[in-house]
CSV table of C-alpha atoms in Angstrom, one decimal:
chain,number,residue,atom,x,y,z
G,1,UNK,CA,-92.1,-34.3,16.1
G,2,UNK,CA,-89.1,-32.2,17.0
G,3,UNK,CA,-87.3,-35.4,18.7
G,4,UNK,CA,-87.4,-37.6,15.8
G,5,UNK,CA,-86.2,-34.5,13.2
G,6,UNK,CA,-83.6,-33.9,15.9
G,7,UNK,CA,-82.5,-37.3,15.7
G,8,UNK,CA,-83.0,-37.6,12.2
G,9,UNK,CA,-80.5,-34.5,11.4
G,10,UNK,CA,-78.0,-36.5,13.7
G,11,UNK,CA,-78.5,-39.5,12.0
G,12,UNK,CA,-75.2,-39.3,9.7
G,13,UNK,CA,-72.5,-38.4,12.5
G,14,UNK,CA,-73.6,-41.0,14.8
G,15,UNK,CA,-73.5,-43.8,12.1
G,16,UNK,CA,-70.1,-42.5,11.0
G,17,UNK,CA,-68.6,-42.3,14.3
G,18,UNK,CA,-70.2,-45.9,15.3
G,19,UNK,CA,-67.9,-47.5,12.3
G,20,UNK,CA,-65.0,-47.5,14.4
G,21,UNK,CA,-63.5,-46.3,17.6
G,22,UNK,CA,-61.3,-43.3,18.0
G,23,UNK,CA,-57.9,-44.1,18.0
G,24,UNK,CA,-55.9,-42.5,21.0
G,25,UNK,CA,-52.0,-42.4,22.7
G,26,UNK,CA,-51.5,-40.2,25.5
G,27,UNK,CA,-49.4,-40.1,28.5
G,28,UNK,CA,-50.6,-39.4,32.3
G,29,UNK,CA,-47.1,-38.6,34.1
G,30,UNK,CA,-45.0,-42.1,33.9
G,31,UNK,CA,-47.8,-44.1,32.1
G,32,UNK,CA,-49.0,-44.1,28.4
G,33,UNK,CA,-51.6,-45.7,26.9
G,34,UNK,CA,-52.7,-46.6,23.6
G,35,UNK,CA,-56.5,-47.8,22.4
G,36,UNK,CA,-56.7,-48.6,18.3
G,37,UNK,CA,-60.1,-48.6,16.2
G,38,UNK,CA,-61.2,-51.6,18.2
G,39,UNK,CA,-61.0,-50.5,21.7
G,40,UNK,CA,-57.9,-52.8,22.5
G,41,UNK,CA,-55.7,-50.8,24.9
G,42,UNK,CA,-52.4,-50.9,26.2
G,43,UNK,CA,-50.3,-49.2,29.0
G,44,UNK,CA,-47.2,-49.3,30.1
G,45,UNK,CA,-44.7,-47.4,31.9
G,46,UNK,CA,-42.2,-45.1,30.8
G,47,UNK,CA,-38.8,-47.3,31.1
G,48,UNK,CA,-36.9,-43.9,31.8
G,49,UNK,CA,-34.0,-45.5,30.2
G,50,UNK,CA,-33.9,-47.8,33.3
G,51,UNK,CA,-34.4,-51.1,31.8
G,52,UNK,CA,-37.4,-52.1,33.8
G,53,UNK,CA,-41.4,-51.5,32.6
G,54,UNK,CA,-44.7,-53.0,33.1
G,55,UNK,CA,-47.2,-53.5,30.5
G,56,UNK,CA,-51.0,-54.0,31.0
G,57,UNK,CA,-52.9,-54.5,28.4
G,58,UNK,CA,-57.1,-55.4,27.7
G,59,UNK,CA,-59.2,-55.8,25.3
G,60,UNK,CA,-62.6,-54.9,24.3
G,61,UNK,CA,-66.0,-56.5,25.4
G,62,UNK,CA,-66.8,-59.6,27.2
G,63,UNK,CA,-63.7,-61.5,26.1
G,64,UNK,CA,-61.1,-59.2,27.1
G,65,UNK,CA,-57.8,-61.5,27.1
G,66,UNK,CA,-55.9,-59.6,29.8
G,67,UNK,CA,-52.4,-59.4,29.9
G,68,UNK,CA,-49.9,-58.1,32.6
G,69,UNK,CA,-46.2,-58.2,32.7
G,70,UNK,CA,-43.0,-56.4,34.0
G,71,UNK,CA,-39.6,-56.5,31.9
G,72,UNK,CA,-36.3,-55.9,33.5
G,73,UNK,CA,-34.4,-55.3,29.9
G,74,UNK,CA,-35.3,-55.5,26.6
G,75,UNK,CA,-33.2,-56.0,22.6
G,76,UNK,CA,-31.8,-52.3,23.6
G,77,UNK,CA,-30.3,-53.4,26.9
G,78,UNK,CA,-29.9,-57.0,26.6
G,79,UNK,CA,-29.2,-59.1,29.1
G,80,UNK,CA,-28.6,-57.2,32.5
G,81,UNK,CA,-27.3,-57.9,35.7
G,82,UNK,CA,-29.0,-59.0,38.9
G,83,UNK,CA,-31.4,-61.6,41.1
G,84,UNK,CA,-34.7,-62.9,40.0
G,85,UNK,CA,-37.6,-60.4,39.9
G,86,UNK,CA,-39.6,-62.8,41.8
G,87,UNK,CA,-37.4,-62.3,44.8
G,88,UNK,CA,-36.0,-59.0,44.5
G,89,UNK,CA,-39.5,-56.6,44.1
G,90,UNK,CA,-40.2,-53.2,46.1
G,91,UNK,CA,-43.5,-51.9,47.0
G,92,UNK,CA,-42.3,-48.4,48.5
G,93,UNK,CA,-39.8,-49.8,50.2
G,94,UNK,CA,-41.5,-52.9,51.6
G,95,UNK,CA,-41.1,-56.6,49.9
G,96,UNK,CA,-43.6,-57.6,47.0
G,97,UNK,CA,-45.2,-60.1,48.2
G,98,UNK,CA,-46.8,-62.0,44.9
G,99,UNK,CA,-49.0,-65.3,44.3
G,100,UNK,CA,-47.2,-66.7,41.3
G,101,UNK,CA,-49.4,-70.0,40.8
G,102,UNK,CA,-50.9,-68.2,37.5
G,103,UNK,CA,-47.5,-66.3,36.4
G,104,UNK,CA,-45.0,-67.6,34.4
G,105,UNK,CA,-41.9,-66.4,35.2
G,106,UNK,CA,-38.2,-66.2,34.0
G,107,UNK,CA,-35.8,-64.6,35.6
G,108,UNK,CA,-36.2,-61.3,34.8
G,109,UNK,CA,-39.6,-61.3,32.9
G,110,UNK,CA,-43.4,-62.4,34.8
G,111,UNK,CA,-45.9,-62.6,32.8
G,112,UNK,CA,-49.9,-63.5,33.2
G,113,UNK,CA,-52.7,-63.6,31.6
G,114,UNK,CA,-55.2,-64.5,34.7
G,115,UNK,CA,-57.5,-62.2,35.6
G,116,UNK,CA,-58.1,-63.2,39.0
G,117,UNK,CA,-53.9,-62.8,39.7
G,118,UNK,CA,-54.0,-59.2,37.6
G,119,UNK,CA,-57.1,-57.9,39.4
G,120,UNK,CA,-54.9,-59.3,43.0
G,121,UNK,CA,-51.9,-57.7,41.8
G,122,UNK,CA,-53.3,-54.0,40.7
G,123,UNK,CA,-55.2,-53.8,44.1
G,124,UNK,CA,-52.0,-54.2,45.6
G,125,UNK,CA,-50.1,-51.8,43.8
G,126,UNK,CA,-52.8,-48.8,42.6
G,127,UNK,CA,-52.1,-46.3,45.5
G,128,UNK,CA,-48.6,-47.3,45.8
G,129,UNK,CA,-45.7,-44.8,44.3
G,130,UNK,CA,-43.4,-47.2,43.0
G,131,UNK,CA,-42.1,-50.3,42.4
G,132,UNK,CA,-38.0,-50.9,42.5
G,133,UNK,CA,-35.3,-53.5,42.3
G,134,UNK,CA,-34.6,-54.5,46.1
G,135,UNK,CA,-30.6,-54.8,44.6
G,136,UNK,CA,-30.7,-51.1,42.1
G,137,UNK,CA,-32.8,-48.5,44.5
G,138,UNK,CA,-32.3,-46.2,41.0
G,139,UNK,CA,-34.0,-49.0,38.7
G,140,UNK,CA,-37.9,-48.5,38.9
G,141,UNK,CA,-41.1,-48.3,37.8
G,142,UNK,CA,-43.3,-45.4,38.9
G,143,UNK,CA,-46.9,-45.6,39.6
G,144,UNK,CA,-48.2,-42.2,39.4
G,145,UNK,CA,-50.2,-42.0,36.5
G,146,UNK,CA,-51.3,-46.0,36.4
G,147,UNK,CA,-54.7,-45.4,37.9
G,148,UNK,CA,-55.5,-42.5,35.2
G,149,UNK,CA,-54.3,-44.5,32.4
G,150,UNK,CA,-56.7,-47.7,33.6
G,151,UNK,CA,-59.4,-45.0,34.2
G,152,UNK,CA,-59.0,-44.4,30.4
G,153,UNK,CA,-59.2,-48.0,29.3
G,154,UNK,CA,-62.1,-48.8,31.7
G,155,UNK,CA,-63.6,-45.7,30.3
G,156,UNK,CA,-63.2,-46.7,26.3
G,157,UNK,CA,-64.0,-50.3,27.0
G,158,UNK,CA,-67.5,-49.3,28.3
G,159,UNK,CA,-66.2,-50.8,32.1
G,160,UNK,CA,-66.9,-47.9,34.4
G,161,UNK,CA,-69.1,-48.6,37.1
G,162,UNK,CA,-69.1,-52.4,36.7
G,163,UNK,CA,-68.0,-55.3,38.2
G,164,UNK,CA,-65.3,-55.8,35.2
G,165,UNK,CA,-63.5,-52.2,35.7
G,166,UNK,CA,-59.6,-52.3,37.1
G,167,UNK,CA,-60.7,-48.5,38.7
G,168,UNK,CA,-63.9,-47.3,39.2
G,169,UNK,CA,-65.9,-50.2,39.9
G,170,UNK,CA,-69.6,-50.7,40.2
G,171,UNK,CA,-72.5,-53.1,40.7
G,172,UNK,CA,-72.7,-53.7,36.6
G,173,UNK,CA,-72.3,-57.4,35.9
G,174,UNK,CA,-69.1,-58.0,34.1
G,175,UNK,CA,-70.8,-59.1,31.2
G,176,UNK,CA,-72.7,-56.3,31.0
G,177,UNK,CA,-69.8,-54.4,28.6
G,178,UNK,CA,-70.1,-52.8,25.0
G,179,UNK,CA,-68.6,-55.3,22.2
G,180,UNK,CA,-65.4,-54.5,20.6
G,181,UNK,CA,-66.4,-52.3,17.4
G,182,UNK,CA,-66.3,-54.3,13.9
G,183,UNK,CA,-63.2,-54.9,12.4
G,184,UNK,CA,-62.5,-52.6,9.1
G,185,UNK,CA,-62.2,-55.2,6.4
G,186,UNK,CA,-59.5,-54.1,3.0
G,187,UNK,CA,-59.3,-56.3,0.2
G,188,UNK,CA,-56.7,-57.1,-2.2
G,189,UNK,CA,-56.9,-57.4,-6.1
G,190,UNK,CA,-58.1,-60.7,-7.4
G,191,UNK,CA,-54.5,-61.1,-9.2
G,192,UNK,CA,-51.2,-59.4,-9.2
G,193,UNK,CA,-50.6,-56.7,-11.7
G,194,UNK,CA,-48.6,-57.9,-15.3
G,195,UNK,CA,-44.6,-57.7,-14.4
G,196,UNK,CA,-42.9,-54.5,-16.1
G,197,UNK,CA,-41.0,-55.4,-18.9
G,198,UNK,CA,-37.7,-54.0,-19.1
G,199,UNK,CA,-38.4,-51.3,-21.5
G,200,UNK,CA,-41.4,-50.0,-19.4
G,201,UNK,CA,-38.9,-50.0,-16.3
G,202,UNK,CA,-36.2,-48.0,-17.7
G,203,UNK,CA,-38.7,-45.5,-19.4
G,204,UNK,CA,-40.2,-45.0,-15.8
G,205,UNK,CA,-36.7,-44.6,-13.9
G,206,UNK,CA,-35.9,-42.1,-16.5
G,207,UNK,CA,-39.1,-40.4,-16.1
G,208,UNK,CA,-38.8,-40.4,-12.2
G,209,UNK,CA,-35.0,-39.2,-12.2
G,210,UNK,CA,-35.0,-36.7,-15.1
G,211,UNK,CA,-38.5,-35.0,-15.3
G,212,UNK,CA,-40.6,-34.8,-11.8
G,213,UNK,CA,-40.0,-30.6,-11.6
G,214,UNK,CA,-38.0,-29.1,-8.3
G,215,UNK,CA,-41.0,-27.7,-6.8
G,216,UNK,CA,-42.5,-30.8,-6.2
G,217,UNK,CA,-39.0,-32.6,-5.5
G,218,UNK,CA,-36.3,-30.8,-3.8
G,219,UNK,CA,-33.3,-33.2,-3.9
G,220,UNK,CA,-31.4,-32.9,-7.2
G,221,UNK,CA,-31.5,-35.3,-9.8
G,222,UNK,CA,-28.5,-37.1,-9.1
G,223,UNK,CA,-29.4,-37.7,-5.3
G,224,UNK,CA,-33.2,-38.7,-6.1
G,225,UNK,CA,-33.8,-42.4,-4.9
G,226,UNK,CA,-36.4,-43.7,-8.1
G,227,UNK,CA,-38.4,-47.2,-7.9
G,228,UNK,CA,-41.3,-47.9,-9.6
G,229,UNK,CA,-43.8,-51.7,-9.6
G,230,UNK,CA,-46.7,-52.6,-11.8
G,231,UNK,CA,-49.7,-51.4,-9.9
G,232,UNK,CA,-52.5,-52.4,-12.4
G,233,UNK,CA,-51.9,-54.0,-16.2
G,234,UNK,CA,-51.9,-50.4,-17.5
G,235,UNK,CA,-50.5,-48.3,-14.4
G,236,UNK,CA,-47.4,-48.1,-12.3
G,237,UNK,CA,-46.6,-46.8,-8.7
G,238,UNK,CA,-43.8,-44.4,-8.8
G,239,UNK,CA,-41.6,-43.6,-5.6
G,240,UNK,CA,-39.3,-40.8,-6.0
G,241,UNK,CA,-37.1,-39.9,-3.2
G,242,UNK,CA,-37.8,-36.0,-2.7
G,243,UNK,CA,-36.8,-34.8,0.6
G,244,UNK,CA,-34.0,-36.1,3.0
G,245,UNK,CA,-33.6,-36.0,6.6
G,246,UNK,CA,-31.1,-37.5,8.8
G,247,UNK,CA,-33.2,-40.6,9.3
G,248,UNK,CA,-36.1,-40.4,7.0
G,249,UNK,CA,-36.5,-40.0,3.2
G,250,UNK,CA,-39.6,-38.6,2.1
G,251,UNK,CA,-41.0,-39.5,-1.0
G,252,UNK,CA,-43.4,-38.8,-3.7
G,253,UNK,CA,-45.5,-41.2,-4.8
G,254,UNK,CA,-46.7,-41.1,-8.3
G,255,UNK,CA,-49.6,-43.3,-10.3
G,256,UNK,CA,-48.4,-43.3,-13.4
G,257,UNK,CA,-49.3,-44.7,-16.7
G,258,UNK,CA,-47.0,-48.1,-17.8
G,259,UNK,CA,-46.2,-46.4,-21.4
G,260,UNK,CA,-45.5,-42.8,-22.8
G,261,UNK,CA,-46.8,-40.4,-22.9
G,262,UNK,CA,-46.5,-41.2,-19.3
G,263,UNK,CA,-49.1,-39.2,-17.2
G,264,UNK,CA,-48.9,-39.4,-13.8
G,265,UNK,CA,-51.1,-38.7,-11.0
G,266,UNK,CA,-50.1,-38.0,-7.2
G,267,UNK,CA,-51.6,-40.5,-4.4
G,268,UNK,CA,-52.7,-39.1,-1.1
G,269,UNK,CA,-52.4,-41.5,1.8
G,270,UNK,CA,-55.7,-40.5,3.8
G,271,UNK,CA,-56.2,-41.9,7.7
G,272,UNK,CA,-59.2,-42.9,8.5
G,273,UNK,CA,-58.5,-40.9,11.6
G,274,UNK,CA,-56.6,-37.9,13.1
G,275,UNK,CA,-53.7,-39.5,14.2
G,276,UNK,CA,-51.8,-38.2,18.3
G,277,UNK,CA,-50.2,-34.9,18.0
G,278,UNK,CA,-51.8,-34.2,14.7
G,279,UNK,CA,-54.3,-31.6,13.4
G,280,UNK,CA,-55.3,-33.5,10.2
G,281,UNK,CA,-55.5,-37.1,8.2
G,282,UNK,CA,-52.3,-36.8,5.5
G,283,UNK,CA,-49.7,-39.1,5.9
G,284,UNK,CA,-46.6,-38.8,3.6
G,285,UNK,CA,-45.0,-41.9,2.5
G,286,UNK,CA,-41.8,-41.8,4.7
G,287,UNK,CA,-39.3,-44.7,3.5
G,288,UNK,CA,-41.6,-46.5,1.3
G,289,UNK,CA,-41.6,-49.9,0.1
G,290,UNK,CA,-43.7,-51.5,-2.2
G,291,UNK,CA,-44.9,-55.0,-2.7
G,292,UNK,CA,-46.4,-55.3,-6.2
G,293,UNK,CA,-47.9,-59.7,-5.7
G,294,UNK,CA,-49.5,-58.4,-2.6
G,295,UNK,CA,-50.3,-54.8,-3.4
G,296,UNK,CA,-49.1,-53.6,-0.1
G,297,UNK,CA,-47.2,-50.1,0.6
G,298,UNK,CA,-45.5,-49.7,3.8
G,299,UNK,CA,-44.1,-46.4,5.5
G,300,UNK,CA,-41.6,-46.3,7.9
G,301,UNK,CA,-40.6,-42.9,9.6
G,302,UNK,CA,-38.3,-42.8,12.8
G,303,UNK,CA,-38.3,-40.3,15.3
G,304,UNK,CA,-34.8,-40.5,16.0
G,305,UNK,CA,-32.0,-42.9,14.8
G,306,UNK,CA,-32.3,-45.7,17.6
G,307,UNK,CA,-35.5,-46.3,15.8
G,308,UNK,CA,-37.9,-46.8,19.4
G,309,UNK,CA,-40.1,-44.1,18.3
G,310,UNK,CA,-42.0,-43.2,15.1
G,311,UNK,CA,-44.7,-44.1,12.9
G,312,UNK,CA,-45.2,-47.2,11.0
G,313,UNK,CA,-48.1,-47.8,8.2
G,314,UNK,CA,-49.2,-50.6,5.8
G,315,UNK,CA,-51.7,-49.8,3.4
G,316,UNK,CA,-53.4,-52.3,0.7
G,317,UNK,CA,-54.1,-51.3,-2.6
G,318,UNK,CA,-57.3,-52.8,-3.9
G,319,UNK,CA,-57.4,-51.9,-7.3
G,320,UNK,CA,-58.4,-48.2,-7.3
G,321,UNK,CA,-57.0,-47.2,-4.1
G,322,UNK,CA,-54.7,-47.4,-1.2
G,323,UNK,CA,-56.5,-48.2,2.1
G,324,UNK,CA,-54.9,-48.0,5.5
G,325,UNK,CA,-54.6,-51.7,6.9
G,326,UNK,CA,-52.3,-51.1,10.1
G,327,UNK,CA,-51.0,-48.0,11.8
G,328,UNK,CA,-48.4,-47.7,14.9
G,329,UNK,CA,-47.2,-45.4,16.6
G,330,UNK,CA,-44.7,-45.1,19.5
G,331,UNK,CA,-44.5,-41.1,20.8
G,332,UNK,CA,-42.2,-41.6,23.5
G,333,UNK,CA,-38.5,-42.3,23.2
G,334,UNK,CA,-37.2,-44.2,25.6
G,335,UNK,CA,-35.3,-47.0,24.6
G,336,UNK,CA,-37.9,-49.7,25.1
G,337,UNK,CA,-40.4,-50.7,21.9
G,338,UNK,CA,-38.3,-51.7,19.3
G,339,UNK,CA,-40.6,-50.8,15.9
G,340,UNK,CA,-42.0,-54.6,15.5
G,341,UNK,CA,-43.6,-53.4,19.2
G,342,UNK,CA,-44.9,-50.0,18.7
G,343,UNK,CA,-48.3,-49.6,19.7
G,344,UNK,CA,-50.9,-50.1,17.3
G,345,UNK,CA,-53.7,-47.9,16.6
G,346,UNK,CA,-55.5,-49.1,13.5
G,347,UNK,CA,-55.7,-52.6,12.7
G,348,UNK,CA,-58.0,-54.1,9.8
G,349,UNK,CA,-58.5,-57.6,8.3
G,350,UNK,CA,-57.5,-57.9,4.6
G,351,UNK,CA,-59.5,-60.1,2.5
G,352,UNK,CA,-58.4,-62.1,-0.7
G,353,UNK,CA,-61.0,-61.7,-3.7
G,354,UNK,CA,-63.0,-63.3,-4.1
G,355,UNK,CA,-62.9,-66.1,-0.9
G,356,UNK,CA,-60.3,-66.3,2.0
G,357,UNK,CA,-59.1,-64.0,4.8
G,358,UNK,CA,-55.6,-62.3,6.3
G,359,UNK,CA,-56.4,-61.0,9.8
G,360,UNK,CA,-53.6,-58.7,11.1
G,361,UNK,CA,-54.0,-59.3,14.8
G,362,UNK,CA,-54.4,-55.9,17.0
């Protein structure tokens, strides 16, 4: 029957797209969000440099753990002037008037994670414009854009048009919500590789300083940045700082073999998904680091020297092959996530062979 060809045919997209969500960051005037593989989103507004934000964030399915909060200052600030945000909150113009029996509160952070007090609080403020210090008219946090960015998260999370949606809400019971996607699982090799012995380590070094050509590495040979680990009993990883920027050093990344002739082999870093603001799934190791006991690469590029924007990655090698374990990414600059906060968009849960379990938490 043509339905059951027709669905037939379809059969391999839908069961490769139902292995994990679609990533996403994107910005709706003075709000961005951020959803990873499992549907867990975050948004928060743009601190403007102002030293006060909000964060809302949700995750998938039934058990959704929300959280709100709102920061006056952060590690790139510290400490700033000024009354408790309790007492000292504009709603365009007028007093905030807030129920803080489920907040905790400090004197310039509130914080909760009760969802009867965050569904209060966002009626309250969805149509407003902004909210402002009563004591800095200047220090705010603008509201155009919050409703999109919730409209997104209800929207990925399955919520629209039920009774658990922060936007468009409906008549669906609140338990009536898709389940968070399965977490991707990577494993680790049974055993860290044999050490290099010093013979094999100097032989390397040479072979990464003297002999990768200049069309593959730019910098000259005296500039070149060289480190190389045991990746298996027979093979080493190779890094071999090629390009530098003023924050970033881009390297090559090399399997090699542990003794002459040495042949080496260059390693693709592949995302599992097309990452914001990109047209494809290459990622080039940017400052990166190599743990040989726990076979774990990590990349590190920066935006711009302050280091609140950029890209961070960890990838496990599991004895053939590196496999992404956790991406972030933070695309706006603006002085608020310090790198151990960016956003993340891929999370996974490493696994020791053969028993026990690492979960990196989304």
């Amino acid at each position: 029957m043509f339905y059951c060809i027709k669905w037939l045919s379809l059969a391999p997209l839908v069961f490769t797209t139902m292995l994990y969500a679609q990533p996403l960051q994107r910005t709706f005037d003075s709000w961005q969000i951020t959803c990873n593989n499992l549907n867990s989103c975050e948004a928060r507004s743009l601190a403007d440099n102002n030293g006060l934000a909000m964060t809302i964030a949700r995750h998938a399915g039934q058990d959704d753990s929300p959280l709100l909060r709102i920061d006056y200052g952060n590690r790139y600030t510290g400490e700033l002037p000024g009354g408790a945000l309790q007492d000292n909150l504009l709603l365009d113009g007028q007093r905030l008037r807030l129920d803080l029996k489920h907040w905790q509160t400090t004197p310039h952070h509130l914080i909760t994670d009760h969802r009867i007090s965050i569904n209060e609080f966002l009626a309250q403020i969805m149509n407003a414009d902004a909210l402002q210090l009563l004591y800095s008219a200047d220090t705010a946090i603008p509201l155009k854009g919050l409703k999109a960015a919730l409209l997104l998260m209800d929207d990925v999370q399955g919520r629209v048009n039920g009774d658990s949606a922060w936007v468009r809400r409906g008549e669906r019971p609140a338990w009536d919500v898709p389940a968070a996607p399965a977490i991707p699982q990577v494993y680790q090799p049974e055993r860290p590789p044999l050490p290099l012995t010093p013979d094999e380590t100097r032989g390397l070094l040479d072979f990464g300083s003297l002999h990768i050509n200049s069309e593959s590495c730019s910098l000259d040979m005296q500039r070149r940045e060289v480190s190389v680990s045991p990746l298996t009993d027979d093979k080493a990883l190779l890094l071999v700082g090629c390009e530098m920027g003023a924050y970033n050093i881009i390297d090559l990344a090399l399997e090699i073999s542990r003794q002459p002739p040495y042949i080496p082999h260059y390693i693709t870093l592949t995302l599992p998904f097309v990452p914001p603001g990109r047209s494809d799934r290459q990622l080039e190791p940017i400052n990166a680091e190599y743990d040989a006991v726990s076979g774990e690469l990590l990349t590190f590029s920066k935006t711009r020297g302050l280091g609140d924007c950029g890209v961070a990655t960890r990838w496990q090698f599991n004895g053939r092959e590196f496999m992404l374990a956790e991406y972030a990414q933070e695309s706006t600059c603006d002085a608020w996530n310090s790198s151990d906060r960016w956003p993340t968009l891929w999370v996974s849960r490493v696994e020791n062979q053969p028993g026990g379990s690492v979960e990196i938490e989304p």
